[in-house]
PDB file of C-alpha atoms in Angstrom:
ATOM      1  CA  UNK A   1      -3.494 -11.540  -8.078  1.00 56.00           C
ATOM      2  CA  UNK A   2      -3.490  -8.580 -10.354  1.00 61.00           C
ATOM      3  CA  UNK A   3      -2.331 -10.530 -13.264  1.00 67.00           C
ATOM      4  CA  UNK A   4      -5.889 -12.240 -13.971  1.00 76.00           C
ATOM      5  CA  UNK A   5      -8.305 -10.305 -16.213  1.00 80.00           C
ATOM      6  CA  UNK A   6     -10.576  -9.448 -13.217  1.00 86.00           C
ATOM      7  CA  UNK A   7      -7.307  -8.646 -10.981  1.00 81.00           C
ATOM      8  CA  UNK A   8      -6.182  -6.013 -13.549  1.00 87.00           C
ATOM      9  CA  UNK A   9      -9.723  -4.486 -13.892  1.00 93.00           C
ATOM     10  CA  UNK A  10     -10.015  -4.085  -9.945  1.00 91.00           C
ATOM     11  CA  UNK A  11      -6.556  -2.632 -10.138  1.00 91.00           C
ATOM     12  CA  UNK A  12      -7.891   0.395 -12.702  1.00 94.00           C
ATOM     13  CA  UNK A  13     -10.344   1.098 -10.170  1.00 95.00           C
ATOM     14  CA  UNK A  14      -8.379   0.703  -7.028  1.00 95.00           C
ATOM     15  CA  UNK A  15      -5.457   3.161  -8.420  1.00 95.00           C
ATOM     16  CA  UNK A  16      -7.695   6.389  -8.119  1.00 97.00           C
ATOM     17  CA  UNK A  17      -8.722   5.468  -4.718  1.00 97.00           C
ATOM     18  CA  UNK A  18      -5.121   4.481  -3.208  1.00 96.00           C
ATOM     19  CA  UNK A  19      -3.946   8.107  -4.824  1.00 96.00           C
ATOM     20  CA  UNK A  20      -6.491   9.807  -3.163  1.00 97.00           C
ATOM     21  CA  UNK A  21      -4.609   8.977  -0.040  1.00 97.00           C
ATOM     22  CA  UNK A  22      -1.427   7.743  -0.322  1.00 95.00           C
ATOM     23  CA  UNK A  23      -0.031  11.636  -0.850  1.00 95.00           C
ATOM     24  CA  UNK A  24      -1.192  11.870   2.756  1.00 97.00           C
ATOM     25  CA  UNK A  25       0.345   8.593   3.904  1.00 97.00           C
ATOM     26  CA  UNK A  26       3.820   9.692   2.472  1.00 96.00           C
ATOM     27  CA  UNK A  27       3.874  12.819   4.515  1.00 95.00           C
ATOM     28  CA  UNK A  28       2.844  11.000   7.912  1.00 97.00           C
ATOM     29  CA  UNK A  29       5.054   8.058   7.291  1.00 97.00           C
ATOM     30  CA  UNK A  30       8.535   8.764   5.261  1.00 96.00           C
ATOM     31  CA  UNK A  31      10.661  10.675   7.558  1.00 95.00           C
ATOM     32  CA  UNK A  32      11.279   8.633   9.508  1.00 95.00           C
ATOM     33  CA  UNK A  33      12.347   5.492   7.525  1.00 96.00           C
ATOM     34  CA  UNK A  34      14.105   8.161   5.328  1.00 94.00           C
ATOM     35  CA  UNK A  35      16.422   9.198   8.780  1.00 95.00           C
ATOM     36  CA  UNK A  36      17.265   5.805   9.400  1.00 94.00           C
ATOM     37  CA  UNK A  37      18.497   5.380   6.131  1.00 94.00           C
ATOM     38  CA  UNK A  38      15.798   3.085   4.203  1.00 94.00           C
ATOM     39  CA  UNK A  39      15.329   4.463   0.674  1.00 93.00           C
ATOM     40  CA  UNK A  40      12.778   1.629  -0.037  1.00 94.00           C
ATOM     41  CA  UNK A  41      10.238  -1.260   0.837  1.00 96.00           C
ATOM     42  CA  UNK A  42       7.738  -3.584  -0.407  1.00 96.00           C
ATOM     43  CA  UNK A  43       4.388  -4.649   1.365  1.00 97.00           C
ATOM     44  CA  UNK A  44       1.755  -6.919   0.623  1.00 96.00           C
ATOM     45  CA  UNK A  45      -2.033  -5.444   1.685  1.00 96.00           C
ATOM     46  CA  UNK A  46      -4.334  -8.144   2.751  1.00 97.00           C
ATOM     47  CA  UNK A  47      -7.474  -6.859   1.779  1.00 97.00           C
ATOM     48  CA  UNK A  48     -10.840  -8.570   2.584  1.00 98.00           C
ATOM     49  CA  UNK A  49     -14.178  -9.247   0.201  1.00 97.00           C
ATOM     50  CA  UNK A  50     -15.662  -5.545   1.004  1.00 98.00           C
ATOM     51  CA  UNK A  51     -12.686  -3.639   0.173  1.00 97.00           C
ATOM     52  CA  UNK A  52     -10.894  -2.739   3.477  1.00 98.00           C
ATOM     53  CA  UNK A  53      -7.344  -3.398   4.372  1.00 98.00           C
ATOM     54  CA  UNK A  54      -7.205  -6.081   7.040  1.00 98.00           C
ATOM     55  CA  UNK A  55      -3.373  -6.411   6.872  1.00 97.00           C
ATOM     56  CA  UNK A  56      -0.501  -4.446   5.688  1.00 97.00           C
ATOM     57  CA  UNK A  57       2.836  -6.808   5.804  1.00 97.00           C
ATOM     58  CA  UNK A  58       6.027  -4.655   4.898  1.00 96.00           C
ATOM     59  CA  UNK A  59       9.297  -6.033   3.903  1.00 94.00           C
ATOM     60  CA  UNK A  60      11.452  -5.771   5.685  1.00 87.00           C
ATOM     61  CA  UNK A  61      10.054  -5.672   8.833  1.00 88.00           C
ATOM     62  CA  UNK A  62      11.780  -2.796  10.307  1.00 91.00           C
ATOM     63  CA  UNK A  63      10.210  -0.419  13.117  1.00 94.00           C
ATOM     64  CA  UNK A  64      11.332   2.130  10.981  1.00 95.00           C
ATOM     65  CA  UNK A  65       8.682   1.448   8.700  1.00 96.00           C
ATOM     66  CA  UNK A  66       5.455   0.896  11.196  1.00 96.00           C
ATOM     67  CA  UNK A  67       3.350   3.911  10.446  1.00 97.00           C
ATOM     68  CA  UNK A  68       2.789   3.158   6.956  1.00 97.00           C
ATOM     69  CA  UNK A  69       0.702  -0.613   8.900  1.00 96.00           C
ATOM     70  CA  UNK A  70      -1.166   1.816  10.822  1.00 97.00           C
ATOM     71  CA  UNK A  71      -1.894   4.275   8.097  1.00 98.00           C
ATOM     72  CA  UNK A  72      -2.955   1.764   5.641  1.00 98.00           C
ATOM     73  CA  UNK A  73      -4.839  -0.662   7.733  1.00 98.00           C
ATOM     74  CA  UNK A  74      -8.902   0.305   7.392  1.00 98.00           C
ATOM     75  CA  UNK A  75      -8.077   1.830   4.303  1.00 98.00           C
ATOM     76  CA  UNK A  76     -11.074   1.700   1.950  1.00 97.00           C
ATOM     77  CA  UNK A  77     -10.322   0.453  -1.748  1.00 97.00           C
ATOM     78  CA  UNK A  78     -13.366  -1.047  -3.699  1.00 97.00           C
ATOM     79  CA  UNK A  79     -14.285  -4.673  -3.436  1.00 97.00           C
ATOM     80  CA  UNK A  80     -11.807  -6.605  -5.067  1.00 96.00           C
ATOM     81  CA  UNK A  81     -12.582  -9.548  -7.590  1.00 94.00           C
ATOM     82  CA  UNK A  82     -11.801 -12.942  -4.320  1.00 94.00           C
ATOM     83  CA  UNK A  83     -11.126 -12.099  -0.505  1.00 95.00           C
ATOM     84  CA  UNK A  84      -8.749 -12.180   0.485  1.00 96.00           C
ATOM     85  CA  UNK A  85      -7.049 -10.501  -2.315  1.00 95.00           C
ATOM     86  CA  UNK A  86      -3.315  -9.754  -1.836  1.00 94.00           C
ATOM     87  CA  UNK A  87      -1.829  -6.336  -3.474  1.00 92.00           C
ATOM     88  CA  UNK A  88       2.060  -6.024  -3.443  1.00 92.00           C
ATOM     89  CA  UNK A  89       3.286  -2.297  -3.196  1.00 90.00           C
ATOM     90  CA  UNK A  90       7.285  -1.412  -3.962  1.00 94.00           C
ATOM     91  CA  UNK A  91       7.382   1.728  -2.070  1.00 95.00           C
ATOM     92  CA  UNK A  92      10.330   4.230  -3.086  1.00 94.00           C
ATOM     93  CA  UNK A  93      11.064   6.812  -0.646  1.00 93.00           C
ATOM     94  CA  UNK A  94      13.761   8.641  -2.598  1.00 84.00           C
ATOM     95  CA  UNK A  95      12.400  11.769  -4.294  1.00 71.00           C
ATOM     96  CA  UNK A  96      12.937  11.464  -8.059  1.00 62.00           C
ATOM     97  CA  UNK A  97      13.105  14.858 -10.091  1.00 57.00           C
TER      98      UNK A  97
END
């Protein structure tokens, strides 16, 4: 959905937000994926007409990988341009120097 004009504008303001946090996120969530061996994921958020995170699907769907659901769900981003609006993460847990 970011690929429309209005998608890409809610994305420049979204960005600030989602790295005000996600720092945060990373430290409660990676070690544990990163011990059982998953170097990477992708998730979709589900996010409704006010902003908030109703829905954070990851892929795969590994236990492993649960705290980053309940760390992102209720996040706050601003209200996007349609509800629901669908924002697709690749998350890399490998640290790159």
């Amino acid at each position: 959905m970011t690929s429309t004009v209005e998608g890409m504008a809610w994305e420049r303001r979204m960005l600030p937000v989602h790295n005000g946090f996600w720092a945060d996120v990373i430290r409660t969530c990676a070690a544990e994926p990163m011990e059982a061996g998953i170097e990477s994921f992708q998730a979709v958020a589900v996010i409704d007409g006010s902003g908030i995170v109703k829905e954070y699907l990851i892929n795969p769907s590994a236990p492993h990988l649960a705290c980053f659901s309940r760390e992102m769900v209720g996040r706050q981003y601003p209200a996007p341009p349609s509800a629901p609006f669908y924002e697709v993460y690749t998350i890399s847990l490998v640290r790159r120097d």
